[in-house]
Amino acid sequence: MENPNPLNVYKGPDSVQRYFHPESSPPLPLVEIPDCLNPYRRDGVRIYAKMMTMHPANNVKSMPALNLLEKTVQKGKTQTIIEYSSGSTVISMSLIARVFHDLRDVRAYLSNKTSPAKLRLMQFFGLDITLFGGPSQPEPDDERGGIRAAERQAKEDESKINPNQYDNDDNWKSHVRWTGPQILGQLPEINLICAGMGTSGTMTGLGTYFKEAKPSVYRVGVCTAPGDRVPGPRSHALLAPVQFPWKSAVDHIEEVGSHDSFSLSLNLCREGIVCGPSSGFNLKGLYQFIGKRKAEGSLAELAGEDGEIHCVFLCCDLPYQYIDDYFDKLGAEDFPKIHNEHLAKVDLYRYDDKWEKEPAHALDLFFTQGKPQPQTCIIDFRQPLDFYEFHLPGSVNVPFVHEDTPSPFAEPYVLESLWKRLEETFKAPSKELDLLRGRRILFVCYDGDSARVATSVLRAKGHEADSIKGGIKALRRLREKSPDLGFGARSQAGVEVIGGHLDRPSRVATQVV
């Protein structure tokens, strides 16, 4: 299969169109899964993932969306596209409508049972959303559902179109046009194709293509197990009213549940085949079919001339919009533990290096000739005896930490305790915050880390707060560099430093805020 664009570069005014179009792009990857995911490798079975997720729209519905809009949009007449879709089809349509047809009004009709994550994803891509009650997967001919509502809207206004993925043969014909030829060109020795069945378009198209192009290819469709639900595919019962010729396009149907779909998708992702639950669903259906053929002793009948069985399943979607579902469907044992998880509920505010001042810079900002600047407040978190021995003039002592208290950034439980105490002390309304209102605040502690946390808390509450990097220890080192200088004198760097005798703390200085 000749590569139409070997360097995969797109330039010029139609660059994005060519990027999206399968006829001007390299074929989507076909990747053999690692042996650790193939329980039948020793039986001569080789399994390949067709990465439909690698299309720019990131899902299997991009091909149908491209074909449907190419055949239904009328230039100069069509202004609005309306489609009932659980997500992937209409998201692909919104992208392709803009890229190929300069249409921005794409409206999604979908079930009110759609997850918040998927709704936000659709909003992210600019879709106008209308929700409908009733079954999450309505039958195409149900007059009460959103599928028929979208169809009626288009009939009432010539400027609106409803491509209708459920009843438009251009859906499944896209896979005859592009997906099937790509797979056969990449893997001429293919013996088996497997795909899930939702609208049934994917399997109908692939099955129809291989029936003509290579009739020896065995075709396996996968449906959702009765009473269960996997995003995208349908149960076998719900396929009954689908008008596509899917029955002639499959040789066998497997039914798969949601737990296996999510679990196998998770395993694929962790081995580098990043895909969503419907991809794990397809692979599980393939496993089940191969297992049955092996048990009945007929597996070898599927082998080609090389004695091996080359199977392709479709990777249809990505996992990211279903992350919460993975945690709901699977057990805690399937996921690594989060260490220090208790920190997720504390220390919630931002930090900024600009708020952590070097000692000399802090003194310059908060003192003029040894006296605190007007409208400033200096809060020292050390213990009273340490505060008495050495403190900045005008400081207020709030004894939150001890000299041997670990840094809150080294010991998570110290951070949790400190943050909660700061939140409680400086919660609004309070006399403490009234005292600080309109003042620039400088926090001081032993090593600067606790003061840094306090700065984050007070900044989040709208106060102008800073801390001294390195804390009192850094201030002491600054004084040691100029032992002969008294407070208010200038160092060689032109910065006021502390030295000599310090004032005894007043009653105000030692009170707890």
PDB file of N, CA and C in Angstrom, residues 338-432:
ATOM      1  N   ILE A 338      -2.316   5.737  46.171  1.00  0.00           N
ATOM      2  CA  ILE A 338      -1.808   7.100  46.229  1.00  0.00           C
ATOM      3  C   ILE A 338      -1.210   7.336  47.609  1.00  0.00           C
ATOM      4  N   HIS A 339       0.057   7.627  47.664  1.00  0.00           N
ATOM      5  CA  HIS A 339       0.707   7.922  48.940  1.00  0.00           C
ATOM      6  C   HIS A 339       0.407   9.363  49.347  1.00  0.00           C
ATOM      7  N   ASN A 340       0.273   9.576  50.634  1.00  0.00           N
ATOM      8  CA  ASN A 340      -0.061  10.909  51.174  1.00  0.00           C
ATOM      9  C   ASN A 340      -1.368  11.434  50.596  1.00  0.00           C
ATOM     10  N   GLU A 341      -2.332  10.543  50.421  1.00  0.00           N
ATOM     11  CA  GLU A 341      -3.591  10.951  49.793  1.00  0.00           C
ATOM     12  C   GLU A 341      -4.327  11.996  50.624  1.00  0.00           C
ATOM     13  N   HIS A 342      -4.063  12.027  51.926  1.00  0.00           N
ATOM     14  CA  HIS A 342      -4.733  13.009  52.777  1.00  0.00           C
ATOM     15  C   HIS A 342      -4.371  14.445  52.383  1.00  0.00           C
ATOM     16  N   LEU A 343      -3.251  14.614  51.683  1.00  0.00           N
ATOM     17  CA  LEU A 343      -2.855  15.966  51.257  1.00  0.00           C
ATOM     18  C   LEU A 343      -3.763  16.522  50.165  1.00  0.00           C
ATOM     19  N   ALA A 344      -4.558  15.666  49.553  1.00  0.00           N
ATOM     20  CA  ALA A 344      -5.448  16.141  48.487  1.00  0.00           C
ATOM     21  C   ALA A 344      -6.515  17.092  49.018  1.00  0.00           C
ATOM     22  N   LYS A 345      -6.732  17.092  50.351  1.00  0.00           N
ATOM     23  CA  LYS A 345      -7.779  17.933  50.942  1.00  0.00           C
ATOM     24  C   LYS A 345      -7.223  19.152  51.672  1.00  0.00           C
ATOM     25  N   VAL A 346      -5.918  19.326  51.651  1.00  0.00           N
ATOM     26  CA  VAL A 346      -5.308  20.477  52.318  1.00  0.00           C
ATOM     27  C   VAL A 346      -4.290  21.122  51.389  1.00  0.00           C
ATOM     28  N   ASP A 347      -3.727  22.259  51.839  1.00  0.00           N
ATOM     29  CA  ASP A 347      -2.716  22.969  51.039  1.00  0.00           C
ATOM     30  C   ASP A 347      -3.220  23.184  49.616  1.00  0.00           C
ATOM     31  N   LEU A 348      -4.381  23.787  49.518  1.00  0.00           N
ATOM     32  CA  LEU A 348      -5.108  23.849  48.253  1.00  0.00           C
ATOM     33  C   LEU A 348      -4.817  25.085  47.418  1.00  0.00           C
ATOM     34  N   TYR A 349      -4.009  25.997  47.944  1.00  0.00           N
ATOM     35  CA  TYR A 349      -3.835  27.271  47.259  1.00  0.00           C
ATOM     36  C   TYR A 349      -2.487  27.330  46.545  1.00  0.00           C
ATOM     37  N   ARG A 350      -2.387  28.279  45.652  1.00  0.00           N
ATOM     38  CA  ARG A 350      -1.172  28.391  44.840  1.00  0.00           C
ATOM     39  C   ARG A 350      -0.021  28.984  45.636  1.00  0.00           C
ATOM     40  N   TYR A 351       1.192  28.742  45.125  1.00  0.00           N
ATOM     41  CA  TYR A 351       2.424  29.317  45.647  1.00  0.00           C
ATOM     42  C   TYR A 351       3.071  30.140  44.532  1.00  0.00           C
ATOM     43  N   ASP A 352       3.896  31.076  44.922  1.00  0.00           N
ATOM     44  CA  ASP A 352       4.620  31.877  43.945  1.00  0.00           C
ATOM     45  C   ASP A 352       5.978  32.236  44.537  1.00  0.00           C
ATOM     46  N   ASP A 353       7.025  31.972  43.771  1.00  0.00           N
ATOM     47  CA  ASP A 353       8.373  32.263  44.263  1.00  0.00           C
ATOM     48  C   ASP A 353       8.545  33.742  44.600  1.00  0.00           C
ATOM     49  N   LYS A 354       7.752  34.606  43.962  1.00  0.00           N
ATOM     50  CA  LYS A 354       7.869  36.040  44.215  1.00  0.00           C
ATOM     51  C   LYS A 354       7.450  36.402  45.639  1.00  0.00           C
ATOM     52  N   TRP A 355       6.657  35.533  46.263  1.00  0.00           N
ATOM     53  CA  TRP A 355       6.186  35.822  47.618  1.00  0.00           C
ATOM     54  C   TRP A 355       7.197  35.387  48.677  1.00  0.00           C
ATOM     55  N   GLU A 356       8.247  34.700  48.271  1.00  0.00           N
ATOM     56  CA  GLU A 356       9.272  34.226  49.208  1.00  0.00           C
ATOM     57  C   GLU A 356      10.514  35.102  49.029  1.00  0.00           C
ATOM     58  N   LYS A 357      10.716  36.029  49.943  1.00  0.00           N
ATOM     59  CA  LYS A 357      11.738  37.049  49.784  1.00  0.00           C
ATOM     60  C   LYS A 357      13.074  36.622  50.410  1.00  0.00           C
ATOM     61  N   GLU A 358      14.156  36.983  49.740  1.00  0.00           N
ATOM     62  CA  GLU A 358      15.480  36.846  50.364  1.00  0.00           C
ATOM     63  C   GLU A 358      15.526  37.766  51.577  1.00  0.00           C
ATOM     64  N   PRO A 359      16.261  37.387  52.646  1.00  0.00           N
ATOM     65  CA  PRO A 359      16.253  38.171  53.893  1.00  0.00           C
ATOM     66  C   PRO A 359      16.545  39.648  53.692  1.00  0.00           C
ATOM     67  N   ALA A 360      17.608  39.977  52.956  1.00  0.00           N
ATOM     68  CA  ALA A 360      17.974  41.380  52.770  1.00  0.00           C
ATOM     69  C   ALA A 360      16.869  42.142  52.046  1.00  0.00           C
ATOM     70  N   HIS A 361      16.250  41.482  51.054  1.00  0.00           N
ATOM     71  CA  HIS A 361      15.174  42.136  50.306  1.00  0.00           C
ATOM     72  C   HIS A 361      13.960  42.368  51.202  1.00  0.00           C
ATOM     73  N   ALA A 362      13.626  41.391  52.058  1.00  0.00           N
ATOM     74  CA  ALA A 362      12.493  41.533  52.968  1.00  0.00           C
ATOM     75  C   ALA A 362      12.699  42.699  53.926  1.00  0.00           C
ATOM     76  N   LEU A 363      13.919  42.815  54.478  1.00  0.00           N
ATOM     77  CA  LEU A 363      14.202  43.920  55.388  1.00  0.00           C
ATOM     78  C   LEU A 363      14.072  45.263  54.685  1.00  0.00           C
ATOM     79  N   ASP A 364      14.508  45.307  53.476  1.00  0.00           N
ATOM     80  CA  ASP A 364      14.427  46.548  52.713  1.00  0.00           C
ATOM     81  C   ASP A 364      12.970  46.946  52.457  1.00  0.00           C
ATOM     82  N   LEU A 365      12.098  45.927  52.244  1.00  0.00           N
ATOM     83  CA  LEU A 365      10.695  46.198  51.948  1.00  0.00           C
ATOM     84  C   LEU A 365       9.892  46.594  53.187  1.00  0.00           C
ATOM     85  N   PHE A 366      10.249  46.011  54.342  1.00  0.00           N
ATOM     86  CA  PHE A 366       9.412  46.174  55.525  1.00  0.00           C
ATOM     87  C   PHE A 366       9.968  47.142  56.567  1.00  0.00           C
ATOM     88  N   PHE A 367      11.227  47.602  56.396  1.00  0.00           N
ATOM     89  CA  PHE A 367      11.833  48.482  57.397  1.00  0.00           C
ATOM     90  C   PHE A 367      12.455  49.702  56.737  1.00  0.00           C
ATOM     91  N   THR A 368      12.364  50.794  57.438  1.00  0.00           N
ATOM     92  CA  THR A 368      13.057  52.016  57.060  1.00  0.00           C
ATOM     93  C   THR A 368      13.856  52.485  58.269  1.00  0.00           C
ATOM     94  N   GLN A 369      15.174  52.476  58.158  1.00  0.00           N
ATOM     95  CA  GLN A 369      16.076  52.873  59.236  1.00  0.00           C
ATOM     96  C   GLN A 369      15.731  52.170  60.542  1.00  0.00           C
ATOM     97  N   GLY A 370      15.540  50.849  60.434  1.00  0.00           N
ATOM     98  CA  GLY A 370      15.324  50.013  61.608  1.00  0.00           C
ATOM     99  C   GLY A 370      13.920  50.001  62.140  1.00  0.00           C
ATOM    100  N   LYS A 371      13.007  50.734  61.528  1.00  0.00           N
ATOM    101  CA  LYS A 371      11.632  50.779  62.008  1.00  0.00           C
ATOM    102  C   LYS A 371      10.693  50.192  60.946  1.00  0.00           C
ATOM    103  N   PRO A 372       9.664  49.488  61.425  1.00  0.00           N
ATOM    104  CA  PRO A 372       8.729  48.899  60.464  1.00  0.00           C
ATOM    105  C   PRO A 372       8.043  49.958  59.613  1.00  0.00           C
ATOM    106  N   GLN A 373       7.862  49.648  58.360  1.00  0.00           N
ATOM    107  CA  GLN A 373       7.139  50.530  57.467  1.00  0.00           C
ATOM    108  C   GLN A 373       5.690  50.670  57.947  1.00  0.00           C
ATOM    109  N   PRO A 374       5.064  51.824  57.682  1.00  0.00           N
ATOM    110  CA  PRO A 374       3.640  51.974  58.029  1.00  0.00           C
ATOM    111  C   PRO A 374       2.795  50.925  57.297  1.00  0.00           C
ATOM    112  N   GLN A 375       1.693  50.560  57.912  1.00  0.00           N
ATOM    113  CA  GLN A 375       0.727  49.623  57.339  1.00  0.00           C
ATOM    114  C   GLN A 375       1.361  48.273  57.005  1.00  0.00           C
ATOM    115  N   THR A 376       2.269  47.831  57.863  1.00  0.00           N
ATOM    116  CA  THR A 376       2.839  46.487  57.736  1.00  0.00           C
ATOM    117  C   THR A 376       2.578  45.716  59.017  1.00  0.00           C
ATOM    118  N   CYS A 377       2.661  44.408  58.911  1.00  0.00           N
ATOM    119  CA  CYS A 377       2.493  43.540  60.079  1.00  0.00           C
ATOM    120  C   CYS A 377       3.444  42.366  59.927  1.00  0.00           C
ATOM    121  N   ILE A 378       4.241  42.118  60.957  1.00  0.00           N
ATOM    122  CA  ILE A 378       5.214  41.024  60.925  1.00  0.00           C
ATOM    123  C   ILE A 378       4.770  39.973  61.934  1.00  0.00           C
ATOM    124  N   ILE A 379       4.514  38.762  61.471  1.00  0.00           N
ATOM    125  CA  ILE A 379       4.038  37.675  62.323  1.00  0.00           C
ATOM    126  C   ILE A 379       5.107  36.601  62.396  1.00  0.00           C
ATOM    127  N   ASP A 380       5.525  36.296  63.626  1.00  0.00           N
ATOM    128  CA  ASP A 380       6.610  35.343  63.879  1.00  0.00           C
ATOM    129  C   ASP A 380       6.014  34.090  64.504  1.00  0.00           C
ATOM    130  N   PHE A 381       6.198  32.940  63.853  1.00  0.00           N
ATOM    131  CA  PHE A 381       5.569  31.694  64.277  1.00  0.00           C
ATOM    132  C   PHE A 381       6.371  30.904  65.310  1.00  0.00           C
ATOM    133  N   ARG A 382       7.503  31.391  65.755  1.00  0.00           N
ATOM    134  CA  ARG A 382       8.355  30.618  66.655  1.00  0.00           C
ATOM    135  C   ARG A 382       7.806  30.631  68.086  1.00  0.00           C
ATOM    136  N   GLN A 383       8.428  29.807  68.925  1.00  0.00           N
ATOM    137  CA  GLN A 383       8.037  29.742  70.321  1.00  0.00           C
ATOM    138  C   GLN A 383       8.488  31.000  71.073  1.00  0.00           C
ATOM    139  N   PRO A 384       7.766  31.399  72.145  1.00  0.00           N
ATOM    140  CA  PRO A 384       8.029  32.671  72.825  1.00  0.00           C
ATOM    141  C   PRO A 384       9.469  32.881  73.270  1.00  0.00           C
ATOM    142  N   LEU A 385      10.112  31.846  73.811  1.00  0.00           N
ATOM    143  CA  LEU A 385      11.491  32.036  74.278  1.00  0.00           C
ATOM    144  C   LEU A 385      12.442  32.312  73.114  1.00  0.00           C
ATOM    145  N   ASP A 386      12.246  31.621  72.023  1.00  0.00           N
ATOM    146  CA  ASP A 386      13.074  31.870  70.842  1.00  0.00           C
ATOM    147  C   ASP A 386      12.773  33.248  70.257  1.00  0.00           C
ATOM    148  N   PHE A 387      11.521  33.626  70.306  1.00  0.00           N
ATOM    149  CA  PHE A 387      11.124  34.949  69.833  1.00  0.00           C
ATOM    150  C   PHE A 387      11.778  36.036  70.693  1.00  0.00           C
ATOM    151  N   TYR A 388      11.794  35.823  72.013  1.00  0.00           N
ATOM    152  CA  TYR A 388      12.377  36.809  72.927  1.00  0.00           C
ATOM    153  C   TYR A 388      13.870  36.999  72.648  1.00  0.00           C
ATOM    154  N   GLU A 389      14.535  35.896  72.376  1.00  0.00           N
ATOM    155  CA  GLU A 389      15.985  35.955  72.157  1.00  0.00           C
ATOM    156  C   GLU A 389      16.337  36.756  70.910  1.00  0.00           C
ATOM    157  N   PHE A 390      15.544  36.632  69.860  1.00  0.00           N
ATOM    158  CA  PHE A 390      15.887  37.259  68.580  1.00  0.00           C
ATOM    159  C   PHE A 390      14.633  37.409  67.749  1.00  0.00           C
ATOM    160  N   HIS A 391      14.266  38.653  67.441  1.00  0.00           N
ATOM    161  CA  HIS A 391      13.087  38.875  66.617  1.00  0.00           C
ATOM    162  C   HIS A 391      13.214  40.195  65.885  1.00  0.00           C
ATOM    163  N   LEU A 392      12.413  40.355  64.881  1.00  0.00           N
ATOM    164  CA  LEU A 392      12.360  41.616  64.158  1.00  0.00           C
ATOM    165  C   LEU A 392      11.531  42.617  64.956  1.00  0.00           C
ATOM    166  N   PRO A 393      11.986  43.846  65.063  1.00  0.00           N
ATOM    167  CA  PRO A 393      11.218  44.853  65.801  1.00  0.00           C
ATOM    168  C   PRO A 393       9.796  44.979  65.254  1.00  0.00           C
ATOM    169  N   GLY A 394       8.855  45.128  66.188  1.00  0.00           N
ATOM    170  CA  GLY A 394       7.460  45.277  65.801  1.00  0.00           C
ATOM    171  C   GLY A 394       6.761  43.969  65.492  1.00  0.00           C
ATOM    172  N   SER A 395       7.444  42.846  65.656  1.00  0.00           N
ATOM    173  CA  SER A 395       6.840  41.545  65.339  1.00  0.00           C
ATOM    174  C   SER A 395       5.745  41.177  66.328  1.00  0.00           C
ATOM    175  N   VAL A 396       4.812  40.395  65.867  1.00  0.00           N
ATOM    176  CA  VAL A 396       3.774  39.789  66.702  1.00  0.00           C
ATOM    177  C   VAL A 396       4.046  38.301  66.758  1.00  0.00           C
ATOM    178  N   ASN A 397       4.070  37.744  67.959  1.00  0.00           N
ATOM    179  CA  ASN A 397       4.398  36.334  68.129  1.00  0.00           C
ATOM    180  C   ASN A 397       3.135  35.466  68.087  1.00  0.00           C
ATOM    181  N   VAL A 398       3.108  34.548  67.140  1.00  0.00           N
ATOM    182  CA  VAL A 398       2.034  33.548  67.028  1.00  0.00           C
ATOM    183  C   VAL A 398       2.717  32.183  67.047  1.00  0.00           C
ATOM    184  N   PRO A 399       2.877  31.574  68.220  1.00  0.00           N
ATOM    185  CA  PRO A 399       3.711  30.367  68.331  1.00  0.00           C
ATOM    186  C   PRO A 399       3.061  29.119  67.740  1.00  0.00           C
ATOM    187  N   PHE A 400       3.234  28.945  66.458  1.00  0.00           N
ATOM    188  CA  PHE A 400       2.662  27.804  65.743  1.00  0.00           C
ATOM    189  C   PHE A 400       3.607  26.602  65.683  1.00  0.00           C
ATOM    190  N   VAL A 401       4.902  26.838  65.599  1.00  0.00           N
ATOM    191  CA  VAL A 401       5.859  25.747  65.350  1.00  0.00           C
ATOM    192  C   VAL A 401       7.006  25.798  66.348  1.00  0.00           C
ATOM    193  N   HIS A 402       7.650  24.645  66.515  1.00  0.00           N
ATOM    194  CA  HIS A 402       8.844  24.518  67.355  1.00  0.00           C
ATOM    195  C   HIS A 402      10.074  24.437  66.468  1.00  0.00           C
ATOM    196  N   GLU A 403      11.235  24.652  67.074  1.00  0.00           N
ATOM    197  CA  GLU A 403      12.470  24.619  66.294  1.00  0.00           C
ATOM    198  C   GLU A 403      12.725  23.240  65.699  1.00  0.00           C
ATOM    199  N   ASP A 404      12.264  22.200  66.414  1.00  0.00           N
ATOM    200  CA  ASP A 404      12.488  20.838  65.912  1.00  0.00           C
ATOM    201  C   ASP A 404      11.296  20.305  65.104  1.00  0.00           C
ATOM    202  N   THR A 405      10.314  21.166  64.830  1.00  0.00           N
ATOM    203  CA  THR A 405       9.199  20.745  63.965  1.00  0.00           C
ATOM    204  C   THR A 405       9.715  20.506  62.543  1.00  0.00           C
ATOM    205  N   PRO A 406       9.460  19.343  61.956  1.00  0.00           N
ATOM    206  CA  PRO A 406       9.933  19.094  60.579  1.00  0.00           C
ATOM    207  C   PRO A 406       9.304  20.078  59.599  1.00  0.00           C
ATOM    208  N   SER A 407       9.986  20.280  58.504  1.00  0.00           N
ATOM    209  CA  SER A 407       9.431  21.130  57.454  1.00  0.00           C
ATOM    210  C   SER A 407       8.110  20.543  56.969  1.00  0.00           C
ATOM    211  N   PRO A 408       7.090  21.360  56.765  1.00  0.00           N
ATOM    212  CA  PRO A 408       5.811  20.832  56.256  1.00  0.00           C
ATOM    213  C   PRO A 408       5.942  20.200  54.881  1.00  0.00           C
ATOM    214  N   PHE A 409       7.001  20.536  54.150  1.00  0.00           N
ATOM    215  CA  PHE A 409       7.191  19.948  52.823  1.00  0.00           C
ATOM    216  C   PHE A 409       7.973  18.635  52.881  1.00  0.00           C
ATOM    217  N   ALA A 410       8.484  18.320  54.079  1.00  0.00           N
ATOM    218  CA  ALA A 410       9.185  17.048  54.273  1.00  0.00           C
ATOM    219  C   ALA A 410       8.310  16.029  54.982  1.00  0.00           C
ATOM    220  N   GLU A 411       7.386  16.513  55.799  1.00  0.00           N
ATOM    221  CA  GLU A 411       6.519  15.624  56.568  1.00  0.00           C
ATOM    222  C   GLU A 411       5.055  15.979  56.276  1.00  0.00           C
ATOM    223  N   PRO A 412       4.358  15.141  55.512  1.00  0.00           N
ATOM    224  CA  PRO A 412       2.999  15.458  55.079  1.00  0.00           C
ATOM    225  C   PRO A 412       2.031  15.768  56.220  1.00  0.00           C
ATOM    226  N   TYR A 413       2.139  15.041  57.345  1.00  0.00           N
ATOM    227  CA  TYR A 413       1.184  15.272  58.420  1.00  0.00           C
ATOM    228  C   TYR A 413       1.430  16.611  59.118  1.00  0.00           C
ATOM    229  N   VAL A 414       2.657  17.091  59.089  1.00  0.00           N
ATOM    230  CA  VAL A 414       2.932  18.442  59.596  1.00  0.00           C
ATOM    231  C   VAL A 414       2.244  19.471  58.702  1.00  0.00           C
ATOM    232  N   LEU A 415       2.341  19.281  57.395  1.00  0.00           N
ATOM    233  CA  LEU A 415       1.692  20.195  56.458  1.00  0.00           C
ATOM    234  C   LEU A 415       0.184  20.198  56.663  1.00  0.00           C
ATOM    235  N   GLU A 416      -0.400  19.011  56.809  1.00  0.00           N
ATOM    236  CA  GLU A 416      -1.842  18.911  57.005  1.00  0.00           C
ATOM    237  C   GLU A 416      -2.279  19.654  58.268  1.00  0.00           C
ATOM    238  N   SER A 417      -1.566  19.408  59.375  1.00  0.00           N
ATOM    239  CA  SER A 417      -1.916  20.041  60.645  1.00  0.00           C
ATOM    240  C   SER A 417      -1.736  21.551  60.584  1.00  0.00           C
ATOM    241  N   LEU A 418      -0.602  21.997  60.029  1.00  0.00           N
ATOM    242  CA  LEU A 418      -0.319  23.424  59.947  1.00  0.00           C
ATOM    243  C   LEU A 418      -1.361  24.129  59.079  1.00  0.00           C
ATOM    244  N   TRP A 419      -1.669  23.563  57.931  1.00  0.00           N
ATOM    245  CA  TRP A 419      -2.602  24.213  57.005  1.00  0.00           C
ATOM    246  C   TRP A 419      -3.982  24.346  57.632  1.00  0.00           C
ATOM    247  N   LYS A 420      -4.435  23.296  58.298  1.00  0.00           N
ATOM    248  CA  LYS A 420      -5.752  23.353  58.947  1.00  0.00           C
ATOM    249  C   LYS A 420      -5.765  24.403  60.058  1.00  0.00           C
ATOM    250  N   ARG A 421      -4.674  24.489  60.796  1.00  0.00           N
ATOM    251  CA  ARG A 421      -4.597  25.472  61.887  1.00  0.00           C
ATOM    252  C   ARG A 421      -4.577  26.894  61.329  1.00  0.00           C
ATOM    253  N   LEU A 422      -3.856  27.090  60.233  1.00  0.00           N
ATOM    254  CA  LEU A 422      -3.825  28.411  59.599  1.00  0.00           C
ATOM    255  C   LEU A 422      -5.216  28.780  59.076  1.00  0.00           C
ATOM    256  N   GLU A 423      -5.877  27.821  58.453  1.00  0.00           N
ATOM    257  CA  GLU A 423      -7.224  28.069  57.946  1.00  0.00           C
ATOM    258  C   GLU A 423      -8.172  28.443  59.077  1.00  0.00           C
ATOM    259  N   GLU A 424      -8.061  27.754  60.200  1.00  0.00           N
ATOM    260  CA  GLU A 424      -8.935  28.032  61.330  1.00  0.00           C
ATOM    261  C   GLU A 424      -8.625  29.387  61.960  1.00  0.00           C
ATOM    262  N   THR A 425      -7.342  29.706  62.087  1.00  0.00           N
ATOM    263  CA  THR A 425      -6.935  30.967  62.717  1.00  0.00           C
ATOM    264  C   THR A 425      -7.323  32.169  61.886  1.00  0.00           C
ATOM    265  N   PHE A 426      -7.143  32.042  60.553  1.00  0.00           N
ATOM    266  CA  PHE A 426      -7.365  33.194  59.686  1.00  0.00           C
ATOM    267  C   PHE A 426      -8.635  33.064  58.849  1.00  0.00           C
ATOM    268  N   LYS A 427      -9.617  32.351  59.407  1.00  0.00           N
ATOM    269  CA  LYS A 427     -10.872  32.225  58.663  1.00  0.00           C
ATOM    270  C   LYS A 427     -11.651  33.536  58.763  1.00  0.00           C
ATOM    271  N   ALA A 428     -12.479  33.782  57.767  1.00  0.00           N
ATOM    272  CA  ALA A 428     -13.276  35.018  57.746  1.00  0.00           C
ATOM    273  C   ALA A 428     -14.706  34.712  58.200  1.00  0.00           C
ATOM    274  N   PRO A 429     -15.359  35.606  58.943  1.00  0.00           N
ATOM    275  CA  PRO A 429     -14.759  36.817  59.528  1.00  0.00           C
ATOM    276  C   PRO A 429     -14.066  36.481  60.841  1.00  0.00           C
ATOM    277  N   SER A 430     -13.044  37.218  61.197  1.00  0.00           N
ATOM    278  CA  SER A 430     -12.352  37.001  62.460  1.00  0.00           C
ATOM    279  C   SER A 430     -11.606  38.270  62.847  1.00  0.00           C
ATOM    280  N   LYS A 431     -11.324  38.378  64.127  1.00  0.00           N
ATOM    281  CA  LYS A 431     -10.589  39.560  64.593  1.00  0.00           C
ATOM    282  C   LYS A 431      -9.164  39.544  64.050  1.00  0.00           C
ATOM    283  N   GLU A 432      -8.647  38.327  63.814  1.00  0.00           N
ATOM    284  CA  GLU A 432      -7.295  38.227  63.278  1.00  0.00           C
ATOM    285  C   GLU A 432      -7.207  38.868  61.889  1.00  0.00           C
TER     286      GLU A 432
END
